[in-house]
PDB file of C-alpha atoms in Angstrom:
ATOM      1  CA  MET A   1     -16.623   2.168   0.511  1.00  0.00           C
ATOM      2  CA  ASN A   2     -17.160   2.299   3.863  1.00  0.00           C
ATOM      3  CA  PRO A   3     -14.834  -1.493   4.507  1.00  0.00           C
ATOM      4  CA  GLU A   4     -16.986  -2.079   7.943  1.00  0.00           C
ATOM      5  CA  ILE A   5     -20.628  -1.754   6.165  1.00  0.00           C
ATOM      6  CA  GLU A   6     -20.606  -2.377   2.613  1.00  0.00           C
ATOM      7  CA  PHE A   7     -19.082  -4.806   0.745  1.00  0.00           C
ATOM      8  CA  ARG A   8     -18.733  -6.145  -3.102  1.00  0.00           C
ATOM      9  CA  GLU A   9     -20.424  -8.017  -5.665  1.00  0.00           C
ATOM     10  CA  GLY A  10     -19.495 -11.675  -5.237  1.00  0.00           C
ATOM     11  CA  LEU A  11     -19.259 -11.863  -1.343  1.00  0.00           C
ATOM     12  CA  GLU A  12     -21.540 -14.787  -1.427  1.00  0.00           C
ATOM     13  CA  GLU A  13     -19.684 -17.145  -4.090  1.00  0.00           C
ATOM     14  CA  LEU A  14     -16.432 -15.864  -2.197  1.00  0.00           C
ATOM     15  CA  THR A  15     -17.915 -17.354   1.424  1.00  0.00           C
ATOM     16  CA  THR A  16     -18.956 -20.599  -0.435  1.00  0.00           C
ATOM     17  CA  CYS A  17     -15.312 -20.699  -2.164  1.00  0.00           C
ATOM     18  CA  TYR A  18     -13.793 -20.452   1.367  1.00  0.00           C
ATOM     19  CA  ARG A  19     -16.754 -22.870   3.101  1.00  0.00           C
ATOM     20  CA  GLN A  20     -15.044 -25.378   0.448  1.00  0.00           C
ATOM     21  CA  ILE A  21     -11.623 -25.187   1.606  1.00  0.00           C
ATOM     22  CA  ILE A  22     -12.158 -25.341   5.200  1.00  0.00           C
ATOM     23  CA  PRO A  23     -12.723 -29.373   4.522  1.00  0.00           C
ATOM     24  CA  LEU A  24      -9.531 -29.433   2.602  1.00  0.00           C
ATOM     25  CA  LEU A  25      -7.425 -28.120   5.292  1.00  0.00           C
ATOM     26  CA  GLY A  26      -8.889 -31.331   7.574  1.00  0.00           C
ATOM     27  CA  GLU A  27     -11.139 -29.393   9.462  1.00  0.00           C
ATOM     28  CA  ASP A  28     -14.597 -29.520  10.103  1.00  0.00           C
ATOM     29  CA  PRO A  29     -16.494 -26.606   8.655  1.00  0.00           C
ATOM     30  CA  GLU A  30     -20.085 -27.389  10.983  1.00  0.00           C
ATOM     31  CA  ARG A  31     -17.863 -26.703  14.063  1.00  0.00           C
ATOM     32  CA  GLU A  32     -19.172 -23.975  15.898  1.00  0.00           C
ATOM     33  CA  GLY A  33     -15.840 -21.796  15.794  1.00  0.00           C
ATOM     34  CA  LEU A  34     -15.498 -22.196  12.228  1.00  0.00           C
ATOM     35  CA  GLN A  35     -19.562 -21.674  10.788  1.00  0.00           C
ATOM     36  CA  LYS A  36     -18.973 -18.118  10.717  1.00  0.00           C
ATOM     37  CA  THR A  37     -15.150 -17.989   9.379  1.00  0.00           C
ATOM     38  CA  PRO A  38     -16.092 -18.312   5.604  1.00  0.00           C
ATOM     39  CA  LEU A  39     -17.866 -15.740   5.640  1.00  0.00           C
ATOM     40  CA  ARG A  40     -16.021 -13.609   7.763  1.00  0.00           C
ATOM     41  CA  VAL A  41     -12.951 -14.343   5.810  1.00  0.00           C
ATOM     42  CA  ALA A  42     -14.897 -13.140   2.675  1.00  0.00           C
ATOM     43  CA  LYS A  43     -15.686  -9.898   3.787  1.00  0.00           C
ATOM     44  CA  ALA A  44     -12.020  -9.439   4.926  1.00  0.00           C
ATOM     45  CA  MET A  45     -10.728 -10.173   1.674  1.00  0.00           C
ATOM     46  CA  GLN A  46     -12.717  -7.784   0.533  1.00  0.00           C
ATOM     47  CA  VAL A  47     -11.693  -4.784   2.786  1.00  0.00           C
ATOM     48  CA  LEU A  48      -8.280  -6.234   2.431  1.00  0.00           C
ATOM     49  CA  THR A  49      -8.485  -5.858  -1.584  1.00  0.00           C
ATOM     50  CA  ARG A  50     -10.544  -2.568  -1.582  1.00  0.00           C
ATOM     51  CA  GLY A  51      -8.068  -0.621  -3.747  1.00  0.00           C
ATOM     52  CA  TYR A  52      -9.437  -2.430  -6.897  1.00  0.00           C
ATOM     53  CA  THR A  53     -12.640  -0.097  -6.311  1.00  0.00           C
ATOM     54  CA  GLN A  54     -10.650   2.905  -5.952  1.00  0.00           C
ATOM     55  CA  ASP A  55      -9.147   5.225  -8.498  1.00  0.00           C
ATOM     56  CA  PRO A  56      -5.669   6.724  -6.587  1.00  0.00           C
ATOM     57  CA  HIS A  57      -5.350   9.617  -9.696  1.00  0.00           C
ATOM     58  CA  LYS A  58      -9.205  11.009  -8.627  1.00  0.00           C
ATOM     59  CA  VAL A  59      -8.090  11.407  -4.765  1.00  0.00           C
ATOM     60  CA  LEU A  60      -4.898  13.682  -5.976  1.00  0.00           C
ATOM     61  CA  THR A  61      -6.840  15.876  -7.895  1.00  0.00           C
ATOM     62  CA  ASP A  62      -9.590  16.409  -5.869  1.00  0.00           C
ATOM     63  CA  ALA A  63      -7.866  18.211  -3.428  1.00  0.00           C
ATOM     64  CA  LEU A  64      -5.176  20.016  -6.299  1.00  0.00           C
ATOM     65  CA  PHE A  65      -4.041  23.611  -5.405  1.00  0.00           C
ATOM     66  CA  ALA A  66      -1.888  25.683  -7.627  1.00  0.00           C
ATOM     67  CA  GLU A  67       1.014  26.868  -5.409  1.00  0.00           C
ATOM     68  CA  LYS A  68       4.493  28.248  -6.752  1.00  0.00           C
ATOM     69  CA  TYR A  69       6.352  26.161  -3.978  1.00  0.00           C
ATOM     70  CA  ASN A  70       8.974  24.023  -5.288  1.00  0.00           C
ATOM     71  CA  GLN A  71      11.110  22.323  -2.902  1.00  0.00           C
ATOM     72  CA  MET A  72      11.179  19.179  -1.159  1.00  0.00           C
ATOM     73  CA  VAL A  73       7.983  17.315  -0.113  1.00  0.00           C
ATOM     74  CA  ILE A  74       8.170  14.432   2.061  1.00  0.00           C
ATOM     75  CA  VAL A  75       5.113  12.626   3.818  1.00  0.00           C
ATOM     76  CA  LYS A  76       6.690   9.532   5.933  1.00  0.00           C
ATOM     77  CA  ASP A  77       6.224   6.444   7.920  1.00  0.00           C
ATOM     78  CA  ILE A  78       2.782   6.398   6.107  1.00  0.00           C
ATOM     79  CA  ASP A  79       2.310   2.226   7.404  1.00  0.00           C
ATOM     80  CA  ILE A  80       1.426  -0.334   4.647  1.00  0.00           C
ATOM     81  CA  PHE A  81      -0.476  -3.363   4.977  1.00  0.00           C
ATOM     82  CA  SER A  82      -0.533  -5.341   1.561  1.00  0.00           C
ATOM     83  CA  LEU A  83      -0.845  -9.202   0.597  1.00  0.00           C
ATOM     84  CA  CYS A  84       1.558 -10.653  -1.382  1.00  0.00           C
ATOM     85  CA  GLU A  85      -0.048 -12.120  -4.722  1.00  0.00           C
ATOM     86  CA  HIS A  86       2.258 -15.073  -4.323  1.00  0.00           C
ATOM     87  CA  HIS A  87       1.063 -16.425  -0.608  1.00  0.00           C
ATOM     88  CA  MET A  88      -1.696 -14.357  -0.178  1.00  0.00           C
ATOM     89  CA  LEU A  89      -0.009 -13.273   3.167  1.00  0.00           C
ATOM     90  CA  PRO A  90       0.190 -10.117   4.431  1.00  0.00           C
ATOM     91  CA  PHE A  91       3.833  -7.669   4.122  1.00  0.00           C
ATOM     92  CA  TYR A  92       3.407  -4.675   5.841  1.00  0.00           C
ATOM     93  CA  GLY A  93       6.003  -1.830   7.308  1.00  0.00           C
ATOM     94  CA  LYS A  94       6.221   1.841   6.150  1.00  0.00           C
ATOM     95  CA  CYS A  95       6.479   4.265   2.891  1.00  0.00           C
ATOM     96  CA  HIS A  96       8.280   7.223   2.549  1.00  0.00           C
ATOM     97  CA  VAL A  97       7.216   9.700  -0.832  1.00  0.00           C
ATOM     98  CA  ALA A  98       9.158  12.630  -1.631  1.00  0.00           C
ATOM     99  CA  TYR A  99       7.816  14.680  -4.270  1.00  0.00           C
ATOM    100  CA  ILE A 100       8.745  18.395  -6.151  1.00  0.00           C
ATOM    101  CA  PRO A 101       5.947  20.229  -7.073  1.00  0.00           C
ATOM    102  CA  ASN A 102       5.822  21.655 -10.636  1.00  0.00           C
ATOM    103  CA  GLY A 103       2.852  24.706  -9.880  1.00  0.00           C
ATOM    104  CA  PHE A 104       0.404  22.090  -8.033  1.00  0.00           C
ATOM    105  CA  ILE A 105       0.797  20.615  -4.698  1.00  0.00           C
ATOM    106  CA  THR A 106      -1.912  18.386  -3.182  1.00  0.00           C
ATOM    107  CA  GLY A 107      -3.578  17.327  -0.323  1.00  0.00           C
ATOM    108  CA  LEU A 108      -0.457  15.623   2.138  1.00  0.00           C
ATOM    109  CA  SER A 109      -3.613  12.944   3.561  1.00  0.00           C
ATOM    110  CA  LYS A 110      -3.857  12.398  -0.540  1.00  0.00           C
ATOM    111  CA  ILE A 111      -0.506  10.966  -0.671  1.00  0.00           C
ATOM    112  CA  ALA A 112      -1.414   8.535   2.247  1.00  0.00           C
ATOM    113  CA  ARG A 113      -4.468   7.521   0.451  1.00  0.00           C
ATOM    114  CA  VAL A 114      -2.826   7.105  -2.990  1.00  0.00           C
ATOM    115  CA  VAL A 115      -0.065   4.383  -0.848  1.00  0.00           C
ATOM    116  CA  ASP A 116      -3.786   3.013   0.579  1.00  0.00           C
ATOM    117  CA  ILE A 117      -5.495   2.034  -2.255  1.00  0.00           C
ATOM    118  CA  TYR A 118      -2.738   0.231  -3.902  1.00  0.00           C
ATOM    119  CA  SER A 119      -1.488  -1.648  -1.282  1.00  0.00           C
ATOM    120  CA  HIS A 120      -5.071  -2.631  -0.624  1.00  0.00           C
ATOM    121  CA  ARG A 121      -4.777  -4.935  -4.073  1.00  0.00           C
ATOM    122  CA  LEU A 122      -2.860  -8.030  -4.450  1.00  0.00           C
ATOM    123  CA  GLN A 123       0.735  -6.678  -5.077  1.00  0.00           C
ATOM    124  CA  VAL A 124       4.417  -7.469  -4.905  1.00  0.00           C
ATOM    125  CA  GLN A 125       6.641  -4.543  -2.897  1.00  0.00           C
ATOM    126  CA  GLU A 126       8.394  -3.686  -6.383  1.00  0.00           C
ATOM    127  CA  ARG A 127       5.481  -2.956  -8.402  1.00  0.00           C
ATOM    128  CA  LEU A 128       3.809  -1.419  -5.402  1.00  0.00           C
ATOM    129  CA  THR A 129       6.633   1.240  -4.928  1.00  0.00           C
ATOM    130  CA  GLN A 130       6.225   1.972  -8.778  1.00  0.00           C
ATOM    131  CA  GLN A 131       3.119   2.083  -8.728  1.00  0.00           C
ATOM    132  CA  ILE A 132       2.800   4.901  -6.146  1.00  0.00           C
ATOM    133  CA  LYS A 133       5.476   7.057  -7.884  1.00  0.00           C
ATOM    134  CA  ASP A 134       4.254   6.600 -11.451  1.00  0.00           C
ATOM    135  CA  CYS A 135       0.415   7.826 -10.496  1.00  0.00           C
ATOM    136  CA  ILE A 136       1.855  10.768  -8.456  1.00  0.00           C
ATOM    137  CA  GLN A 137       4.544  11.592 -11.213  1.00  0.00           C
ATOM    138  CA  GLU A 138       1.350  11.159 -13.987  1.00  0.00           C
ATOM    139  CA  THR A 139      -1.336  13.079 -11.924  1.00  0.00           C
ATOM    140  CA  LEU A 140       0.675  16.143 -10.445  1.00  0.00           C
ATOM    141  CA  HIS A 141       3.116  16.422 -13.201  1.00  0.00           C
ATOM    142  CA  PRO A 142       6.010  17.476 -10.269  1.00  0.00           C
ATOM    143  CA  LEU A 143       9.546  17.719 -10.874  1.00  0.00           C
ATOM    144  CA  GLY A 144      10.208  14.818  -9.709  1.00  0.00           C
ATOM    145  CA  VAL A 145       9.031  11.532  -7.277  1.00  0.00           C
ATOM    146  CA  MET A 146      10.838   9.417  -5.145  1.00  0.00           C
ATOM    147  CA  VAL A 147       9.050   6.539  -3.108  1.00  0.00           C
ATOM    148  CA  VAL A 148      11.181   4.271  -0.606  1.00  0.00           C
ATOM    149  CA  ILE A 149       9.147   1.098   0.713  1.00  0.00           C
ATOM    150  CA  GLU A 150      10.796  -0.351   4.004  1.00  0.00           C
ATOM    151  CA  ALA A 151       8.530  -4.146   4.807  1.00  0.00           C
ATOM    152  CA  LYS A 152       8.362  -7.065   5.761  1.00  0.00           C
ATOM    153  CA  HIS A 153       7.417 -10.355   4.495  1.00  0.00           C
ATOM    154  CA  MET A 154       5.080 -12.970   6.398  1.00  0.00           C
ATOM    155  CA  CYS A 155       5.572 -15.243   3.592  1.00  0.00           C
ATOM    156  CA  MET A 156       9.247 -14.862   4.459  1.00  0.00           C
ATOM    157  CA  GLN A 157       8.404 -14.930   8.052  1.00  0.00           C
ATOM    158  CA  MET A 158       5.808 -17.934   8.574  1.00  0.00           C
ATOM    159  CA  ARG A 159       7.132 -20.290   5.594  1.00  0.00           C
ATOM    160  CA  GLY A 160       9.679 -20.946   3.609  1.00  0.00           C
ATOM    161  CA  VAL A 161      13.275 -19.207   5.210  1.00  0.00           C
ATOM    162  CA  GLU A 162      11.611 -18.379   8.298  1.00  0.00           C
ATOM    163  CA  LYS A 163      13.696 -15.382   8.429  1.00  0.00           C
ATOM    164  CA  GLN A 164      11.689 -13.119  11.011  1.00  0.00           C
ATOM    165  CA  ASN A 165      13.979 -10.133  11.185  1.00  0.00           C
ATOM    166  CA  ALA A 166      14.395  -9.776   7.353  1.00  0.00           C
ATOM    167  CA  ILE A 167      13.262  -6.215   6.103  1.00  0.00           C
ATOM    168  CA  THR A 168      12.820  -5.498   2.059  1.00  0.00           C
ATOM    169  CA  THR A 169      13.764  -1.789   0.781  1.00  0.00           C
ATOM    170  CA  THR A 170      12.598  -1.072  -2.914  1.00  0.00           C
ATOM    171  CA  SER A 171      12.880   2.521  -4.275  1.00  0.00           C
ATOM    172  CA  ASP A 172      12.092   4.137  -7.644  1.00  0.00           C
ATOM    173  CA  PHE A 173      12.103   7.650  -8.559  1.00  0.00           C
ATOM    174  CA  SER A 174      11.513  10.105 -11.267  1.00  0.00           C
ATOM    175  CA  GLY A 175      12.558  13.828 -12.868  1.00  0.00           C
ATOM    176  CA  ALA A 176      14.668  16.001 -10.696  1.00  0.00           C
ATOM    177  CA  PHE A 177      15.174  12.738  -8.212  1.00  0.00           C
ATOM    178  CA  ASN A 178      17.358  10.829 -10.930  1.00  0.00           C
ATOM    179  CA  GLN A 179      20.299  13.443  -9.510  1.00  0.00           C
ATOM    180  CA  ALA A 180      22.309  11.444  -6.700  1.00  0.00           C
ATOM    181  CA  LYS A 181      22.231  14.877  -5.158  1.00  0.00           C
ATOM    182  CA  THR A 182      18.927  15.084  -4.756  1.00  0.00           C
ATOM    183  CA  ARG A 183      18.179  11.529  -3.759  1.00  0.00           C
ATOM    184  CA  GLN A 184      20.776  11.817  -0.995  1.00  0.00           C
ATOM    185  CA  GLU A 185      18.576  15.339   0.044  1.00  0.00           C
ATOM    186  CA  PHE A 186      15.931  13.398   0.420  1.00  0.00           C
ATOM    187  CA  MET A 187      17.601  10.039   2.233  1.00  0.00           C
ATOM    188  CA  ASN A 188      19.165  12.753   4.862  1.00  0.00           C
ATOM    189  CA  LEU A 189      16.243  14.568   5.662  1.00  0.00           C
ATOM    190  CA  LEU A 190      14.235  10.928   6.615  1.00  0.00           C
ATOM    191  CA  ARG A 191      16.934  10.267   8.816  1.00  0.00           C
ATOM    192  CA  GLY A 192      17.223  13.572  10.348  1.00  0.00           C
ATOM    193  CA  GLU A 193      12.989  13.865  11.127  1.00  0.00           C
ATOM    194  CA  SER A 194      13.260  10.182  12.496  1.00  0.00           C
ATOM    195  CA  LYS A 195      16.093  11.745  15.242  1.00  0.00           C
ATOM    196  CA  ARG A 196      13.646  15.083  16.032  1.00  0.00           C
ATOM    197  CA  ILE A 197      10.544  13.416  16.281  1.00  0.00           C
TER     198      ILE A 197
END
């Protein structure tokens, strides 16, 4: 789906819902600046949730290559933008993914695509972290996977406790990363690469 030109079924109904919300917030939906807002928001929400129409497992298998390399592969600083399922407000940050191949590797961009697909759904950061790890583990069958996400949540910044600088970090891992030494190697490589780039 090209998010700029193609929209899913239900766009009209979604637009109607947003048109009904505007007066409930105390605004006039017929005011010039708001007349096209319901459609714009409906389109935006379909783009922000486009991950429901995409298969992350297929993304990985579309670029699967036999390779004897069995050391750590890290794709770091993958930008994430998602919607918190509790308030439908954005959370955003960086995702770092490592895996140790077991006979097969995938295209590096495909790791970022998996992150993108799962983050373009209504989410909580904890589940997002786990889904990315599980998808890579189940599809590539590597010796291990580790995922770390660092994010700021607008539901904490704009409302509630209103803490502007709070960062939430989550991690999940499998296989070889169950060993503290391997996890530490991943974290050391993240810090080391950050200093060199």
